[in-house]
MMTF fields as JSON, N, C-alpha, C and O atoms, coordinates in Angstrom:
{
  "mmtfVersion": "1.0.0",
  "mmtfProducer": "UNKNOWN",
  "numBonds": 451,
  "numAtoms": 452,
  "numGroups": 113,
  "numChains": 1,
  "numModels": 1,
  "chainsPerModel": [1],
  "groupsPerChain": [113],
  "chainIdList": ["A"],
  "bondAtomList": [4, 2, 8, 6, 12, 10, 16, 14, 20, 18, 24, 22, 28, 26, 32, 30, 36, 34, 40, 38, 44, 42, 48, 46, 52, 50, 56, 54, 60, 58, 64, 62, 68, 66, 72, 70, 76, 74, 80, 78, 84, 82, 88, 86, 92, 90, 96, 94, 100, 98, 104, 102, 108, 106, 112, 110, 116, 114, 120, 118, 124, 122, 128, 126, 132, 130, 136, 134, 140, 138, 144, 142, 148, 146, 152, 150, 156, 154, 160, 158, 164, 162, 168, 166, 172, 170, 176, 174, 180, 178, 184, 182, 188, 186, 192, 190, 196, 194, 200, 198, 204, 202, 208, 206, 212, 210, 216, 214, 220, 218, 224, 222, 228, 226, 232, 230, 236, 234, 240, 238, 244, 242, 248, 246, 252, 250, 256, 254, 260, 258, 264, 262, 268, 266, 272, 270, 276, 274, 280, 278, 284, 282, 288, 286, 292, 290, 296, 294, 300, 298, 304, 302, 308, 306, 312, 310, 316, 314, 320, 318, 324, 322, 328, 326, 332, 330, 336, 334, 340, 338, 344, 342, 348, 346, 352, 350, 356, 354, 360, 358, 364, 362, 368, 366, 372, 370, 376, 374, 380, 378, 384, 382, 388, 386, 392, 390, 396, 394, 400, 398, 404, 402, 408, 406, 412, 410, 416, 414, 420, 418, 424, 422, 428, 426, 432, 430, 436, 434, 440, 438, 444, 442, 448, 446],
  "bondOrderList": [1, 1, 1, 1, 1, 1, 1, 1, 1, 1, 1, 1, 1, 1, 1, 1, 1, 1, 1, 1, 1, 1, 1, 1, 1, 1, 1, 1, 1, 1, 1, 1, 1, 1, 1, 1, 1, 1, 1, 1, 1, 1, 1, 1, 1, 1, 1, 1, 1, 1, 1, 1, 1, 1, 1, 1, 1, 1, 1, 1, 1, 1, 1, 1, 1, 1, 1, 1, 1, 1, 1, 1, 1, 1, 1, 1, 1, 1, 1, 1, 1, 1, 1, 1, 1, 1, 1, 1, 1, 1, 1, 1, 1, 1, 1, 1, 1, 1, 1, 1, 1, 1, 1, 1, 1, 1, 1, 1, 1, 1, 1, 1],
  "groupList": [{"groupName": "MET", "atomNameList": ["N", "CA", "C", "O"], "elementList": ["N", "C", "C", "O"], "formalChargeList": [0, 0, 0, 0], "bondAtomList": [1, 0, 2, 1, 3, 2], "bondOrderList": [1, 1, 2], "singleLetterCode": "M", "chemCompType": "L-PEPTIDE LINKING"}, {"groupName": "LYS", "atomNameList": ["N", "CA", "C", "O"], "elementList": ["N", "C", "C", "O"], "formalChargeList": [0, 0, 0, 0], "bondAtomList": [1, 0, 2, 1, 3, 2], "bondOrderList": [1, 1, 2], "singleLetterCode": "K", "chemCompType": "L-PEPTIDE LINKING"}, {"groupName": "ALA", "atomNameList": ["N", "CA", "C", "O"], "elementList": ["N", "C", "C", "O"], "formalChargeList": [0, 0, 0, 0], "bondAtomList": [1, 0, 2, 1, 3, 2], "bondOrderList": [1, 1, 2], "singleLetterCode": "A", "chemCompType": "L-PEPTIDE LINKING"}, {"groupName": "ARG", "atomNameList": ["N", "CA", "C", "O"], "elementList": ["N", "C", "C", "O"], "formalChargeList": [0, 0, 0, 0], "bondAtomList": [1, 0, 2, 1, 3, 2], "bondOrderList": [1, 1, 2], "singleLetterCode": "R", "chemCompType": "L-PEPTIDE LINKING"}, {"groupName": "ILE", "atomNameList": ["N", "CA", "C", "O"], "elementList": ["N", "C", "C", "O"], "formalChargeList": [0, 0, 0, 0], "bondAtomList": [1, 0, 2, 1, 3, 2], "bondOrderList": [1, 1, 2], "singleLetterCode": "I", "chemCompType": "L-PEPTIDE LINKING"}, {"groupName": "LEU", "atomNameList": ["N", "CA", "C", "O"], "elementList": ["N", "C", "C", "O"], "formalChargeList": [0, 0, 0, 0], "bondAtomList": [1, 0, 2, 1, 3, 2], "bondOrderList": [1, 1, 2], "singleLetterCode": "L", "chemCompType": "L-PEPTIDE LINKING"}, {"groupName": "SER", "atomNameList": ["N", "CA", "C", "O"], "elementList": ["N", "C", "C", "O"], "formalChargeList": [0, 0, 0, 0], "bondAtomList": [1, 0, 2, 1, 3, 2], "bondOrderList": [1, 1, 2], "singleLetterCode": "S", "chemCompType": "L-PEPTIDE LINKING"}, {"groupName": "VAL", "atomNameList": ["N", "CA", "C", "O"], "elementList": ["N", "C", "C", "O"], "formalChargeList": [0, 0, 0, 0], "bondAtomList": [1, 0, 2, 1, 3, 2], "bondOrderList": [1, 1, 2], "singleLetterCode": "V", "chemCompType": "L-PEPTIDE LINKING"}, {"groupName": "GLY", "atomNameList": ["N", "CA", "C", "O"], "elementList": ["N", "C", "C", "O"], "formalChargeList": [0, 0, 0, 0], "bondAtomList": [1, 0, 2, 1, 3, 2], "bondOrderList": [1, 1, 2], "singleLetterCode": "G", "chemCompType": "PEPTIDE LINKING"}, {"groupName": "THR", "atomNameList": ["N", "CA", "C", "O"], "elementList": ["N", "C", "C", "O"], "formalChargeList": [0, 0, 0, 0], "bondAtomList": [1, 0, 2, 1, 3, 2], "bondOrderList": [1, 1, 2], "singleLetterCode": "T", "chemCompType": "L-PEPTIDE LINKING"}, {"groupName": "PRO", "atomNameList": ["N", "CA", "C", "O"], "elementList": ["N", "C", "C", "O"], "formalChargeList": [0, 0, 0, 0], "bondAtomList": [1, 0, 2, 1, 3, 2], "bondOrderList": [1, 1, 2], "singleLetterCode": "P", "chemCompType": "L-PEPTIDE LINKING"}, {"groupName": "ASP", "atomNameList": ["N", "CA", "C", "O"], "elementList": ["N", "C", "C", "O"], "formalChargeList": [0, 0, 0, 0], "bondAtomList": [1, 0, 2, 1, 3, 2], "bondOrderList": [1, 1, 2], "singleLetterCode": "D", "chemCompType": "L-PEPTIDE LINKING"}, {"groupName": "ASN", "atomNameList": ["N", "CA", "C", "O"], "elementList": ["N", "C", "C", "O"], "formalChargeList": [0, 0, 0, 0], "bondAtomList": [1, 0, 2, 1, 3, 2], "bondOrderList": [1, 1, 2], "singleLetterCode": "N", "chemCompType": "L-PEPTIDE LINKING"}, {"groupName": "CYS", "atomNameList": ["N", "CA", "C", "O"], "elementList": ["N", "C", "C", "O"], "formalChargeList": [0, 0, 0, 0], "bondAtomList": [1, 0, 2, 1, 3, 2], "bondOrderList": [1, 1, 2], "singleLetterCode": "C", "chemCompType": "L-PEPTIDE LINKING"}, {"groupName": "PHE", "atomNameList": ["N", "CA", "C", "O"], "elementList": ["N", "C", "C", "O"], "formalChargeList": [0, 0, 0, 0], "bondAtomList": [1, 0, 2, 1, 3, 2], "bondOrderList": [1, 1, 2], "singleLetterCode": "F", "chemCompType": "L-PEPTIDE LINKING"}, {"groupName": "HIS", "atomNameList": ["N", "CA", "C", "O"], "elementList": ["N", "C", "C", "O"], "formalChargeList": [0, 0, 0, 0], "bondAtomList": [1, 0, 2, 1, 3, 2], "bondOrderList": [1, 1, 2], "singleLetterCode": "H", "chemCompType": "L-PEPTIDE LINKING"}, {"groupName": "TYR", "atomNameList": ["N", "CA", "C", "O"], "elementList": ["N", "C", "C", "O"], "formalChargeList": [0, 0, 0, 0], "bondAtomList": [1, 0, 2, 1, 3, 2], "bondOrderList": [1, 1, 2], "singleLetterCode": "Y", "chemCompType": "L-PEPTIDE LINKING"}, {"groupName": "GLU", "atomNameList": ["N", "CA", "C", "O"], "elementList": ["N", "C", "C", "O"], "formalChargeList": [0, 0, 0, 0], "bondAtomList": [1, 0, 2, 1, 3, 2], "bondOrderList": [1, 1, 2], "singleLetterCode": "E", "chemCompType": "L-PEPTIDE LINKING"}, {"groupName": "GLN", "atomNameList": ["N", "CA", "C", "O"], "elementList": ["N", "C", "C", "O"], "formalChargeList": [0, 0, 0, 0], "bondAtomList": [1, 0, 2, 1, 3, 2], "bondOrderList": [1, 1, 2], "singleLetterCode": "Q", "chemCompType": "L-PEPTIDE LINKING"}, {"groupName": "TRP", "atomNameList": ["N", "CA", "C", "O"], "elementList": ["N", "C", "C", "O"], "formalChargeList": [0, 0, 0, 0], "bondAtomList": [1, 0, 2, 1, 3, 2], "bondOrderList": [1, 1, 2], "singleLetterCode": "W", "chemCompType": "L-PEPTIDE LINKING"}],
  "groupTypeList": [0, 1, 2, 3, 4, 5, 2, 6, 0, 4, 5, 7, 8, 5, 2, 2, 9, 4, 2, 9, 10, 2, 2, 0, 2, 7, 11, 11, 11, 2, 2, 1, 2, 9, 2, 1, 3, 12, 11, 13, 14, 1, 13, 15, 2, 4, 11, 1, 9, 1, 1, 8, 10, 6, 16, 1, 1, 4, 2, 2, 1, 14, 1, 11, 1, 2, 11, 2, 17, 18, 1, 0, 7, 17, 18, 4, 9, 1, 17, 15, 1, 7, 1, 5, 17, 11, 8, 9, 17, 17, 9, 15, 1, 7, 4, 11, 9, 2, 11, 1, 2, 17, 4, 1, 12, 5, 4, 11, 19, 4, 3, 2, 18],
  "groupIdList": [1, 2, 3, 4, 5, 6, 7, 8, 9, 10, 11, 12, 13, 14, 15, 16, 17, 18, 19, 20, 21, 22, 23, 24, 25, 26, 27, 28, 29, 30, 31, 32, 33, 34, 35, 36, 37, 38, 39, 40, 41, 42, 43, 44, 45, 46, 47, 48, 49, 50, 51, 52, 53, 54, 55, 56, 57, 58, 59, 60, 61, 62, 63, 64, 65, 66, 67, 68, 69, 70, 71, 72, 73, 74, 75, 76, 77, 78, 79, 80, 81, 82, 83, 84, 85, 86, 87, 88, 89, 90, 91, 92, 93, 94, 95, 96, 97, 98, 99, 100, 101, 102, 103, 104, 105, 106, 107, 108, 109, 110, 111, 112, 113],
  "secStructList": [7, 2, 2, 2, 2, 2, 2, 2, 2, 2, 2, 2, 2, 2, 2, 2, 2, 2, 2, 2, 2, 2, 2, 6, 7, 7, 7, 2, 2, 2, 2, 2, 2, 2, 2, 2, 2, 6, 6, 2, 2, 2, 2, 7, 5, 6, 6, 5, 7, 1, 1, 1, 7, 7, 2, 2, 2, 2, 2, 2, 2, 1, 6, 6, 7, 6, 6, 2, 2, 2, 2, 2, 2, 2, 2, 2, 2, 1, 7, 3, 3, 3, 3, 7, 6, 6, 1, 7, 3, 3, 3, 3, 7, 7, 7, 1, 7, 7, 7, 2, 2, 2, 2, 2, 2, 2, 2, 2, 2, 2, 6, 6, 7],
  "xCoordList": [12.737, 11.626, 12.114, 11.949, 12.845, 13.747, 14.265, 14.137, 14.756, 15.399, 14.374, 14.566, 13.283, 12.061, 11.452, 10.754, 11.503, 11.106, 11.806, 11.399, 13.056, 14.414, 14.215, 14.297, 13.93, 14.038, 12.638, 12.546, 11.623, 10.378, 10.529, 9.989, 11.077, 11.727, 12.39, 11.916, 13.427, 14.32, 13.908, 14.446, 12.728, 11.791, 10.944, 10.635, 10.677, 9.271, 10.23, 9.742, 11.295, 12.359, 12.499, 12.493, 12.627, 13.577, 12.488, 12.642, 11.083, 10.073, 9.664, 9.318, 9.8, 9.327, 10.426, 10.138, 11.507, 12.573, 12.335, 12.477, 11.955, 11.926, 10.639, 10.599, 9.548, 8.136, 8.237, 7.552, 9.379, 9.247, 9.583, 9.069, 10.498, 10.918, 9.754, 9.166, 9.136, 8.033, 6.411, 5.523, 6.584, 5.526, 5.749, 4.819, 7.097, 7.503, 7.893, 8.665, 7.503, 8.04, 7.143, 6.281, 7.52, 7.022, 6.095, 6.423, 4.892, 4.039, 4.263, 3.521, 5.223, 5.513, 4.642, 4.838, 3.764, 2.749, 1.405, 0.687, 1.202, 0.48, 0.758, 0.022, 1.877, 2.832, 2.159, 1.237, 2.976, 2.86, 1.522, 1.542, 0.394, -0.66, -1.388, -1.99, -1.2, -1.277, -0.693, -1.219, 0.608, 1.284, 0.516, 0.185, 0.11, -0.27, -1.9, -2.235, -2.607, -3.661, -3.66, -4.522, -2.66, -2.398, -1.919, -1.671, -1.621, -0.906, 0.433, 0.966, 1.238, 2.465, 3.5, 4.387, 3.28, 4.061, 4.17, 5.143, 3.178, 3.54, 4.622, 5.488, 4.458, 5.986, 7.354, 8.463, 7.226, 8.433, 8.114, 7.163, 9.578, 9.8, 10.773, 11.474, 11.087, 11.977, 13.597, 14.432, 13.746, 15.265, 15.526, 16.598, 14.785, 15.054, 14.206, 13.112, 14.839, 14.183, 13.212, 13.51, 12.072, 10.917, 10.491, 11.382, 9.491, 8.746, 9.439, 10.21, 9.188, 10.009, 11.211, 11.667, 11.688, 12.933, 12.45, 11.298, 13.414, 13.46, 13.081, 13.624, 11.96, 12.318, 13.739, 14.09, 14.651, 15.806, 16.726, 17.928, 16.207, 16.744, 15.85, 16.344, 14.792, 13.734, 14.37, 14.744, 14.377, 15.205, 16.503, 16.807, 17.558, 18.604, 18.733, 19.64, 17.684, 17.301, 17.115, 17.842, 16.164, 15.338, 16.517, 16.332, 17.489, 17.939, 18.921, 19.571, 18.689, 19.341, 18.79, 19.519, 17.932, 17.154, 15.727, 14.706, 15.798, 15.016, 13.402, 12.394, 13.4, 11.981, 11.685, 10.96, 12.349, 11.737, 10.467, 9.841, 9.922, 8.637, 7.703, 7.023, 7.84, 6.808, 6.832, 5.799, 7.966, 8.373, 7.624, 6.958, 7.713, 7.295, 5.563, 4.78, 5.224, 3.637, 3.181, 2.11, 3.603, 3.155, 3.293, 2.361, 4.448, 4.763, 3.582, 3.17, 2.946, 2.028, 0.398, -0.542, 0.582, -1.072, -1.6, -2.717, -0.64, -0.925, -0.868, 0.169, -1.954, -1.101, -0.218, -0.309, 0.743, 1.775, 2.249, 1.645, 3.15, 3.919, 5.074, 5.557, 5.667, 6.782, 7.421, 6.776, 8.77, 9.682, 10.186, 10.751, 9.829, 10.081, 11.291, 12.043, 11.774, 13.215, 13.286, 14.403, 12.487, 12.941, 12.502, 11.952, 12.607, 12.33, 11.091, 10.944, 10.223, 8.554, 7.853, 8.374, 6.704, 6.365, 4.654, 3.956, 4.441, 2.935, 2.794, 3.612, 1.068, 0.764, 0.857, 0.604, 1.42, 1.664, 0.385, -0.2, -0.054, -1.167, -1.198, -0.252, -2.655, -2.47, -2.993, -4.132, -2.458, -2.63, -4.202, -4.588, -5.133, -6.547, -6.741, -7.468, -6.061, -6.455, -6.061, -5.043, -6.854, -6.45, -5.937, -5.57, -5.874, -5.483, -3.762, -2.801, -3.751, -2.188, -1.056, 0.17, -1.701, -1.008, -0.803, 0.371, -1.691, -1.368, -0.355, 0.678, -0.446, 0.314, 1.906, 2.988, 1.702, 3.384, 3.978, 5.163, 2.773, 3.716, 3.923, 4.279, 3.856, 4.035, 5.031, 5.942, 5.313, 6.642, 7.561, 8.721, 7.194, 8.481, 9.04, 10.256, 8.346, 8.34, 9.331, 10.258, 9.06, 10.09, 11.161, 12.086, 11.521, 12.646, 13.017, 14.158, 12.603, 13.564, 14.449, 15.396, 13.722, 14.473, 16.191, 16.749],
  "yCoordList": [27.113, 26.975, 25.559, 24.343, 26.557, 25.326, 24.235, 23.107, 24.394, 22.85, 21.772, 20.632, 22.434, 21.446, 20.958, 19.968, 21.39, 21.021, 20.32, 19.159, 20.556, 19.752, 18.528, 17.514, 18.414, 17.247, 16.45, 15.242, 17.177, 16.376, 15.765, 14.677, 16.261, 15.723, 14.35, 13.331, 14.436, 13.436, 12.374, 11.294, 12.52, 11.827, 10.847, 9.695, 11.554, 11.039, 10.332, 9.44, 10.707, 10.1, 8.56, 7.517, 8.741, 7.257, 6.415, 5.225, 7.262, 6.113, 5.318, 4.141, 6.301, 5.509, 4.389, 3.374, 4.6, 3.657, 2.522, 1.403, 2.507, 1.527, 0.622, -0.607, 1.595, 0.902, 0.023, -0.989, 0.563, 0.125, -1.494, -2.296, -1.709, -3.665, -4.068, -4.785, -3.659, -4.655, -4.542, -5.373, -3.182, -3.165, -3.988, -4.674, -4.029, -4.74, -6.396, -7.043, -6.881, -8.178, -8.875, -8.323, -10.253, -11.352, -12.004, -12.047, -12.481, -13.606, -14.989, -15.387, -15.527, -16.645, -17.817, -18.742, -17.733, -19.036, -18.592, -19.435, -16.978, -16.714, -16.89, -17.222, -16.582, -16.629, -18.273, -18.552, -19.177, -20.479, -21.44, -22.487, -20.713, -20.612, -20.322, -21.129, -19.137, -18.948, -19.861, -20.477, -19.73, -20.821, -21.942, -22.31, -22.677, -23.792, -23.67, -24.443, -22.954, -22.888, -22.883, -23.533, -22.123, -21.822, -22.931, -22.915, -24.105, -25.209, -24.597, -25.326, -23.561, -23.339, -24.32, -24.533, -24.996, -26.196, -27.254, -27.977, -27.613, -28.359, -28.379, -29.234, -27.29, -26.871, -26.093, -26.185, -25.44, -25.127, -25.662, -25.961, -25.547, -25.845, -25.081, -24.58, -24.797, -23.708, -23.92, -23.037, -25.013, -25.036, -26.342, -26.896, -26.912, -27.732, -27.341, -26.781, -27.701, -27.667, -28.975, -30.169, -28.393, -29.465, -29.03, -28.707, -28.986, -28.447, -27.367, -27.225, -26.505, -24.932, -24.489, -25.315, -23.696, -23.694, -23.196, -22.917, -23.162, -23.243, -21.7, -20.762, -21.559, -20.093, -19.598, -18.541, -20.476, -19.643, -19.669, -19.407, -19.911, -19.318, -18.455, -17.593, -18.561, -17.3, -15.897, -14.887, -16.11, -15.072, -14.535, -13.435, -15.549, -15.133, -14.245, -13.442, -14.553, -13.945, -12.619, -11.716, -12.469, -11.055, -10.252, -9.055, -10.78, -9.889, -8.649, -8.676, -7.795, -6.547, -6.122, -5.263, -6.347, -5.73, -4.728, -5.246, -3.266, -2.243, -2.792, -2.473, -3.564, -3.896, -5.071, -5.589, -5.675, -7.22, -7.357, -8.052, -6.79, -6.752, -6.873, -7.835, -5.693, -5.536, -6.735, -7.028, -7.405, -8.187, -9.513, -10.236, -9.761, -10.959, -10.812, -11.741, -9.589, -9.31, -9.624, -10.23, -9.427, -9.608, -11.261, -11.844, -12.024, -13.173, -13.978, -14.93, -13.524, -14.408, -14.133, -14.775, -12.546, -12.103, -12.04, -11.608, -12.538, -12.41, -13.704, -14.35, -13.969, -15.368, -15.333, -14.511, -16.434, -15.944, -17.406, -18.173, -17.89, -19.044, -19.025, -17.948, -20.488, -20.56, -21.461, -22.171, -21.497, -22.183, -23.521, -23.232, -24.617, -25.667, -25.848, -25.289, -26.656, -27.173, -28.183, -28.273, -28.965, -30.073, -29.123, -29.743, -28.117, -27.534, -27.025, -25.984, -27.814, -27.534, -26.435, -25.689, -26.153, -24.609, -25.074, -26.011, -24.219, -24.566, -23.044, -22.193, -23.16, -21.818, -21.782, -22.617, -20.157, -20.287, -19.765, -18.781, -20.529, -19.965, -19.036, -18.719, -18.105, -17.333, -16.942, -17.315, -16.378, -16.308, -16.09, -14.931, -16.922, -16.34, -15.597, -15.959, -14.383, -13.352, -12.187, -12.229, -10.958, -9.755, -9.034, -7.873, -9.371, -8.807, -8.284, -9.039, -7.03, -6.534, -6.61, -6.629, -6.642, -6.889, -8.373, -8.683, -9.531, -10.987, -11.094, -11.658, -10.648, -10.945, -10.134, -10.72, -8.792, -8.581, -9.233, -9.191, -9.951, -10.787, -12.576, -13.389, -12.793, -14.066, -13.632, -14.459, -12.315, -12.174, -11.788, -12.169, -10.914, -10.738, -12.064, -12.158, -12.932, -14.382, -15.333, -16.14, -15.122, -15.535, -15.051, -15.807, -13.689, -13.065, -13.304, -12.904, -13.653, -13.579, -15.176, -15.447, -16.112, -17.312, -17.443, -18.534],
  "zCoordList": [26.615, 25.8, 24.881, 24.974, 23.906, 23.005, 23.7, 23.224, 24.615, 25.345, 25.791, 26.213, 25.583, 26.173, 25.112, 25.335, 23.894, 22.361, 22.047, 21.992, 21.713, 21.64, 22.279, 21.586, 23.651, 24.521, 24.202, 24.423, 23.696, 23.653, 22.142, 21.942, 21.299, 20.105, 20.15, 19.648, 20.746, 21.128, 21.661, 21.415, 22.605, 23.005, 22.396, 22.699, 21.532, 20.332, 19.061, 18.368, 18.893, 18.13, 18.704, 18.051, 20.121, 20.399, 20.977, 21.252, 21.195, 21.139, 19.965, 19.863, 19.081, 17.462, 17.169, 16.535, 17.593, 16.746, 17.861, 17.37, 19.468, 20.234, 19.829, 19.765, 19.56, 18.619, 17.484, 17.344, 16.427, 15.249, 15.126, 14.346, 16.03, 15.598, 15.855, 15.046, 17.13, 17.341, 16.333, 16.141, 15.885, 14.771, 13.677, 13.251, 13.04, 11.932, 12.533, 11.825, 13.478, 14.029, 12.964, 12.281, 12.944, 11.791, 13.041, 14.227, 12.46, 13.088, 12.258, 11.36, 12.65, 12.54, 12.42, 11.632, 13.166, 13.286, 12.274, 11.736, 12.118, 11.243, 9.55, 8.621, 9.621, 8.099, 7.749, 6.983, 8.595, 8.481, 7.998, 7.35, 8.538, 8.608, 7.206, 6.497, 7.025, 5.572, 4.478, 3.551, 4.918, 3.433, 3.273, 2.146, 4.508, 4.565, 3.971, 3.074, 4.359, 3.622, 2.428, 1.837, 1.694, 0.066, -0.297, -1.503, 0.308, -0.335, -0.636, -1.472, -0.326, -0.38, -0.27, -1.097, 1.005, 0.917, 0.275, 0.489, -0.689, -1.809, -2.492, -2.676, -2.856, -3.963, -3.112, -3.639, -1.966, -1.389, 0.309, 1.032, 0.348, 1.857, 2.379, 1.5, 3.495, 4.221, 3.946, 3.748, 3.982, 3.659, 2.694, 2.941, 1.689, 0.557, -0.412, -0.347, -1.294, -2.79, -3.029, -3.021, -3.223, -3.831, -5.181, -5.966, -5.492, -6.894, -7.12, -8.069, -6.217, -6.146, -5.504, -4.713, -5.59, -4.479, -3.018, -2.687, -2.369, -0.764, -0.486, -1.07, 0.598, 0.906, 1.01, 0.486, 1.78, 1.731, 0.481, 0.466, -0.213, -1.581, -2.327, -3.054, -2.25, -2.429, -1.698, -2.294, -0.388, 0.483, 0.363, 0.824, -0.461, -0.92, -2.371, -2.593, -3.254, -4.409, -4.085, -4.499, -3.357, -3.015, -2.105, -1.886, -1.68, -0.222, -1.092, -2.137, -0.25, -0.732, -1.982, -2.479, -2.586, -3.677, -3.391, -2.939, -3.707, -3.275, -3.739, -3.108, -4.812, -5.063, -5.152, -6.001, -4.085, -3.223, -3.087, -3.887, -2.161, -1.486, -2.707, -3.067, -3.23, -4.648, -5.674, -6.275, -5.871, -6.852, -6.168, -6.91, -5.049, -4.22, -4.036, -4.236, -3.66, -4.075, -5.203, -5.223, -5.987, -7.723, -7.898, -8.452, -7.431, -7.418, -6.972, -7.635, -5.651, -5.085, -4.952, -4.482, -5.763, -5.935, -7.433, -7.72, -8.397, -9.643, -10.665, -10.822, -11.259, -11.749, -12.974, -13.885, -12.874, -14.076, -14.147, -13.398, -14.857, -15.341, -14.39, -14.039, -13.835, -13.162, -14.009, -14.781, -13.921, -14.117, -12.642, -11.588, -13.001, -11.852, -11.753, -12.551, -10.773, -10.67, -11.59, -12.099, -11.975, -13.37, -14.607, -15.516, -14.748, -16.132, -16.61, -17.251, -16.263, -16.522, -16.155, -15.326, -16.625, -16.418, -15.934, -16.322, -15.159, -14.492, -13.808, -13.462, -13.79, -13.342, -11.389, -10.521, -11.37, -9.83, -9.24, -9.693, -8.123, -7.718, -7.094, -6.372, -7.227, -6.228, -4.942, -4.659, -4.273, -2.964, -2.206, -2.36, -1.463, -1.321, -0.266, 0.659, -0.294, 0.839, 0.147, -0.544, 0.254, -0.585, 0.844, 0.667, 1.809, 3.266, 3.027, 2.876, 3.045, 2.541, 4.011, 3.9, 5.151, 6.475, 6.267, 6.472, 5.874, 5.796, 4.859, 5.218, 3.677, 2.633, 3.095, 3.12, 3.404, 3.779, 5.079, 5.407, 5.888, 7.054, 6.284, 7.137, 5.763, 4.811, 4.056, 4.022, 3.202, 2.498, 3.426, 3.271, 4.626, 5.51, 6.08, 6.25, 6.336, 7.12, 5.351, 5.416, 4.839, 3.786, 3.676, 3.976, 3.237, 3.436, 4.936, 5.17, 5.639, 7.051, 7.149, 7.888, 6.079, 6.184, 5.95, 6.064]
}
């Protein structure tokens, strides 16, 4: 009986491990659509500095930081001043969605650059 319970627990654990990457997969097209709809590409590019830092630079800045997701959420959901590459300051646009899954997908996409 104990062996069956243990085997069942192992199978459940394996199933969760296998399912986790798929559940965490970034929807690139949806993230790009969110960024485009919010004019993010006006100031940011994937691998080039524009008015703002590239997404690669942003990903590197937040790499291996425990609070990265929280700080990135704040950056795109709360109005604040940002210093641009040319030294000027501007109010960062607030993203036009309150959908947590859409925001997380965009942040995960940026962090994957």
